[in-house]
């Protein structure tokens, strides 16, 4: 369902070229649960942004359900992204002037749910991440880990085919983090494809497959178990 | 050197009162290395903001080097904070329009260092957190863990008496995180007082003392070793 072929992405800093993703080959079948691990700065988020159609590779091919999505323009990327992908950002990117509930409702309304249905579904997922009682808070009125959980609820609320989560437990204590990963496992058992970037070994082990990034290069990792 | 006596801080949300810090008593001697642990939403960052003179308690007393700093106004807080405290924020708070090097230089220039001395000292600390080669990048041109390390370098660069670090390794892989904690240990051996909020057990164990927060209440934890 996801296929990256010889994918490269670089950033130009004056004279210097930084190759964040270096001729990467990667395949994910529908329903897989994959962890991406690797040192800080190794290219994980850059890779995930390309997978999530938030960024475009410089060369190589990205096939999504066998459709070539490598060179779509912004609007085309947005259409597919909104239809198929739920993204948990490393820095959350919550809308600062609306509350937690409204933040989770945004993609639902965009998907055509009524205000009433969107509210119901948003509260369902806020409950799943243990945030009932905090839904009226603005992002700045939430703790770091609460903001992270709003970002997670928002990514999950439209039941996307593919969940891409960049460090989804980075701001959470181990118990709350484990609850989030159990939720992810349940969704995976229900058929959703999940790719998680993580620095946390206990999170990486939840996946059935681990891939590693080093200096932009991707290798299949050792068995997480 | 730090003494909190019966400290309380609440937030008002319409009808509801959220008591983030609940009658907390806490003492830290000069040169201690303390970890604060506890679940997401338990009040750790709120407590640290009060310690760092970024927020004011509703009741109780805060003595810093036996001086009552509880009810200082913003300017008075800023003077003491800039003189004595290095703060690593949970969400980094880098200035977005200047690069990594300039971000680390800001407090040094504020402290009266010349541009040349500030640059030298900033590069010294960027080297300590392994970021040489990235100093010309704007925050948005850095990975999550690189941004975190700029925030750490900035907090350390003025050799503050007290280092308050809110989840300083949250975005780092375990190897990079361990390097940061070794740096913290060295500074502690040099006499700096360090308080770290962390969700990472291996980080908490580096401290000689662990305190726990639950629903705004602080208790002395079990021995980290
Ligand atoms: N817009 C940009 N311009 C220049 N360099 C960039 C840009 N974005 C990322 N980089 C560089 O590309 C490399 C990979 O960044 P990326 O964010 O993918 O790393 P990461 O593996 O997610 O790291 P972390 O674990 O710290 O989040 C880093 O060295 C970073 O400095
Ligand atoms: N400005 C605010 N207005 C209302 N409630 C707030 C505000 N800031 C924090 N809170 C609430 O106070 C409680 C404590 O927040 P705090 O940020 O101190 O938690 P924390 O222990 O740092 O959590 P985390 O580990 O997730 O970062 C949370 O339940 C949060 O929702
Ligand atoms: Mg990243
Ligand atoms: Mg916090």
Tab-separated table of N, CA and C in Angstrom, chain A residues 12-13 16 18 38-42 45 90 133-134 136-138 141 143-146 149 167 169-174 176 199 201, chain B residues 12-13 16 18 38-42 45 90 133-134 136-138 141 143-146 149 167 169-174 176 199 201:
chain	number	residue	atom	x	y	z
A	12	UNK	N	19.045	22.697	1.092
A	12	UNK	CA	20.195	23.510	0.700
A	12	UNK	C	20.421	24.586	1.752
A	13	UNK	N	21.609	24.632	2.329
A	13	UNK	CA	21.933	25.688	3.292
A	13	UNK	C	23.120	26.445	2.714
A	16	UNK	N	26.087	24.468	1.379
A	16	UNK	CA	26.049	23.088	1.873
A	16	UNK	C	24.738	22.380	1.513
A	18	UNK	N	22.343	19.285	2.677
A	18	UNK	CA	22.087	18.295	3.738
A	18	UNK	C	21.141	17.248	3.173
A	38	UNK	N	15.964	5.812	15.362
A	38	UNK	CA	17.218	6.356	14.849
A	38	UNK	C	17.597	7.610	15.597
A	39	UNK	N	18.861	8.013	15.519
A	39	UNK	CA	19.329	9.164	16.288
A	39	UNK	C	18.642	10.468	15.903
A	40	UNK	N	18.730	11.420	16.805
A	40	UNK	CA	18.236	12.774	16.533
A	40	UNK	C	18.919	13.306	15.279
A	41	UNK	N	18.142	13.839	14.356
A	41	UNK	CA	18.693	14.415	13.127
A	41	UNK	C	18.921	13.411	12.004
A	42	UNK	N	18.475	12.174	12.178
A	42	UNK	CA	18.775	11.153	11.164
A	42	UNK	C	17.806	11.152	9.980
A	45	UNK	N	11.666	12.455	10.705
A	45	UNK	CA	10.513	13.351	10.489
A	45	UNK	C	10.424	13.767	9.023
A	90	UNK	N	5.337	15.973	15.522
A	90	UNK	CA	6.303	15.991	16.626
A	90	UNK	C	6.085	17.210	17.521
A	133	UNK	N	-12.841	16.335	30.635
A	133	UNK	CA	-12.586	17.272	31.728
A	133	UNK	C	-11.634	18.368	31.291
A	134	UNK	N	-10.955	18.151	30.154
A	134	UNK	CA	-10.000	19.159	29.667
A	134	UNK	C	-10.406	19.678	28.282
A	136	UNK	N	-12.470	21.831	27.158
A	136	UNK	CA	-12.736	23.260	26.969
A	136	UNK	C	-11.471	24.122	27.102
A	137	UNK	N	-10.347	23.470	27.412
A	137	UNK	CA	-9.099	24.208	27.577
A	137	UNK	C	-8.511	24.585	26.223
A	138	UNK	N	-7.976	25.780	26.137
A	138	UNK	CA	-7.153	26.143	24.985
A	138	UNK	C	-5.826	25.396	25.092
A	141	UNK	N	-3.606	26.212	27.878
A	141	UNK	CA	-4.130	25.887	29.210
A	141	UNK	C	-4.037	24.387	29.481
A	143	UNK	N	-1.288	20.863	29.819
A	143	UNK	CA	0.096	20.444	30.009
A	143	UNK	C	0.652	19.919	28.686
A	144	UNK	N	1.982	19.747	28.616
A	144	UNK	CA	2.623	19.244	27.398
A	144	UNK	C	2.041	17.907	26.947
A	145	UNK	N	1.890	17.003	27.900
A	145	UNK	CA	1.366	15.692	27.560
A	145	UNK	C	-0.122	15.728	27.192
A	146	UNK	N	-0.852	16.675	27.732
A	146	UNK	CA	-2.273	16.827	27.367
A	146	UNK	C	-2.372	17.357	25.936
A	149	UNK	N	-1.817	14.576	23.602
A	149	UNK	CA	-2.964	13.687	23.490
A	149	UNK	C	-4.091	14.293	22.656
A	167	UNK	N	6.768	10.592	17.217
A	167	UNK	CA	7.042	10.656	18.659
A	167	UNK	C	5.765	10.867	19.485
A	169	UNK	N	4.502	9.587	22.052
A	169	UNK	CA	4.505	9.470	23.516
A	169	UNK	C	5.635	10.280	24.140
A	170	UNK	N	6.266	11.150	23.341
A	170	UNK	CA	7.444	11.896	23.814
A	170	UNK	C	7.198	12.719	25.070
A	171	UNK	N	5.992	13.228	25.230
A	171	UNK	CA	5.697	14.094	26.382
A	171	UNK	C	4.896	13.358	27.458
A	172	UNK	N	4.798	12.042	27.371
A	172	UNK	CA	3.933	11.293	28.284
A	172	UNK	C	4.720	10.432	29.257
A	173	UNK	N	4.195	10.326	30.484
A	173	UNK	CA	4.774	9.377	31.444
A	173	UNK	C	4.538	7.956	30.927
A	174	UNK	N	5.251	6.993	31.473
A	174	UNK	CA	5.220	5.650	30.870
A	174	UNK	C	3.835	5.009	30.926
A	176	UNK	N	0.791	6.577	30.884
A	176	UNK	CA	-0.058	7.204	29.863
A	176	UNK	C	0.409	6.795	28.470
A	199	UNK	N	11.598	7.343	19.974
A	199	UNK	CA	12.905	7.181	20.632
A	199	UNK	C	12.781	6.175	21.779
A	201	UNK	N	12.200	2.689	23.401
A	201	UNK	CA	12.330	1.266	23.067
A	201	UNK	C	11.043	0.492	23.359
B	12	UNK	N	-8.393	29.040	37.107
B	12	UNK	CA	-9.855	29.130	37.099
B	12	UNK	C	-10.353	28.872	35.686
B	13	UNK	N	-11.235	27.888	35.538
B	13	UNK	CA	-11.845	27.645	34.223
B	13	UNK	C	-13.344	27.809	34.388
B	16	UNK	N	-15.053	26.094	37.329
B	16	UNK	CA	-14.182	25.050	37.894
B	16	UNK	C	-12.830	25.611	38.322
B	18	UNK	N	-8.967	24.442	39.005
B	18	UNK	CA	-8.002	23.346	38.868
B	18	UNK	C	-6.800	23.673	39.751
B	38	UNK	N	6.237	12.197	37.600
B	38	UNK	CA	4.796	12.153	37.879
B	38	UNK	C	4.010	12.120	36.597
B	39	UNK	N	2.747	11.729	36.666
B	39	UNK	CA	1.942	11.576	35.460
B	39	UNK	C	1.725	12.884	34.703
B	40	UNK	N	1.365	12.745	33.455
B	40	UNK	CA	0.990	13.891	32.623
B	40	UNK	C	-0.144	14.652	33.317
B	41	UNK	N	0.011	15.952	33.434
B	41	UNK	CA	-1.028	16.785	34.053
B	41	UNK	C	-0.953	16.895	35.560
B	42	UNK	N	0.102	16.349	36.172
B	42	UNK	CA	0.159	16.332	37.641
B	42	UNK	C	0.680	17.634	38.264
B	45	UNK	N	5.206	21.064	35.453
B	45	UNK	CA	5.631	22.286	34.749
B	45	UNK	C	5.155	23.532	35.484
B	90	UNK	N	9.666	23.027	28.250
B	90	UNK	CA	9.121	21.796	27.687
B	90	UNK	C	8.864	21.954	26.183
B	133	UNK	N	27.856	22.658	13.159
B	133	UNK	CA	27.415	22.297	11.812
B	133	UNK	C	25.952	22.651	11.612
B	134	UNK	N	25.246	22.935	12.707
B	134	UNK	CA	23.833	23.301	12.594
B	134	UNK	C	23.568	24.713	13.137
B	136	UNK	N	23.869	27.678	12.029
B	136	UNK	CA	23.309	28.703	11.151
B	136	UNK	C	21.857	28.409	10.775
B	137	UNK	N	21.340	27.275	11.255
B	137	UNK	CA	19.967	26.905	10.918
B	137	UNK	C	18.970	27.688	11.767
B	138	UNK	N	17.882	28.101	11.153
B	138	UNK	CA	16.754	28.636	11.912
B	138	UNK	C	16.088	27.467	12.627
B	141	UNK	N	14.481	24.874	10.628
B	141	UNK	CA	15.385	24.082	9.781
B	141	UNK	C	16.152	23.047	10.609
B	143	UNK	N	15.818	19.537	13.340
B	143	UNK	CA	14.946	18.462	13.802
B	143	UNK	C	14.469	18.779	15.224
B	144	UNK	N	13.453	18.027	15.681
B	144	UNK	CA	12.914	18.243	17.028
B	144	UNK	C	13.982	18.142	18.105
B	145	UNK	N	14.796	17.105	18.009
B	145	UNK	CA	15.848	16.907	19.000
B	145	UNK	C	16.948	17.956	18.900
B	146	UNK	N	17.184	18.481	17.717
B	146	UNK	CA	18.179	19.548	17.556
B	146	UNK	C	17.660	20.837	18.188
B	149	UNK	N	18.118	20.651	21.813
B	149	UNK	CA	19.498	20.853	22.246
B	149	UNK	C	19.913	22.316	22.184
B	167	UNK	N	11.693	18.299	30.965
B	167	UNK	CA	11.769	17.222	29.963
B	167	UNK	C	12.907	17.457	28.952
B	169	UNK	N	15.177	15.724	27.696
B	169	UNK	CA	15.577	14.683	26.738
B	169	UNK	C	14.376	14.089	26.013
B	170	UNK	N	13.220	14.762	26.148
B	170	UNK	CA	11.974	14.219	25.587
B	170	UNK	C	12.036	13.941	24.087
B	171	UNK	N	12.803	14.738	23.353
B	171	UNK	CA	12.847	14.571	21.894
B	171	UNK	C	14.141	13.888	21.438
B	172	UNK	N	14.879	13.312	22.374
B	172	UNK	CA	16.204	12.762	22.024
B	172	UNK	C	16.231	11.249	22.084
B	173	UNK	N	16.998	10.639	21.177
B	173	UNK	CA	17.245	9.199	21.261
B	173	UNK	C	18.070	8.920	22.517
B	174	UNK	N	18.117	7.666	22.935
B	174	UNK	CA	18.713	7.368	24.246
B	174	UNK	C	20.193	7.723	24.319
B	176	UNK	N	21.853	10.188	22.606
B	176	UNK	CA	21.980	11.644	22.709
B	176	UNK	C	21.493	12.112	24.071
B	199	UNK	N	10.073	12.204	32.293
B	199	UNK	CA	9.242	10.997	32.239
B	199	UNK	C	10.132	9.768	32.041
B	201	UNK	N	12.793	7.131	33.104
B	201	UNK	CA	13.361	6.538	34.321
B	201	UNK	C	14.878	6.617	34.342
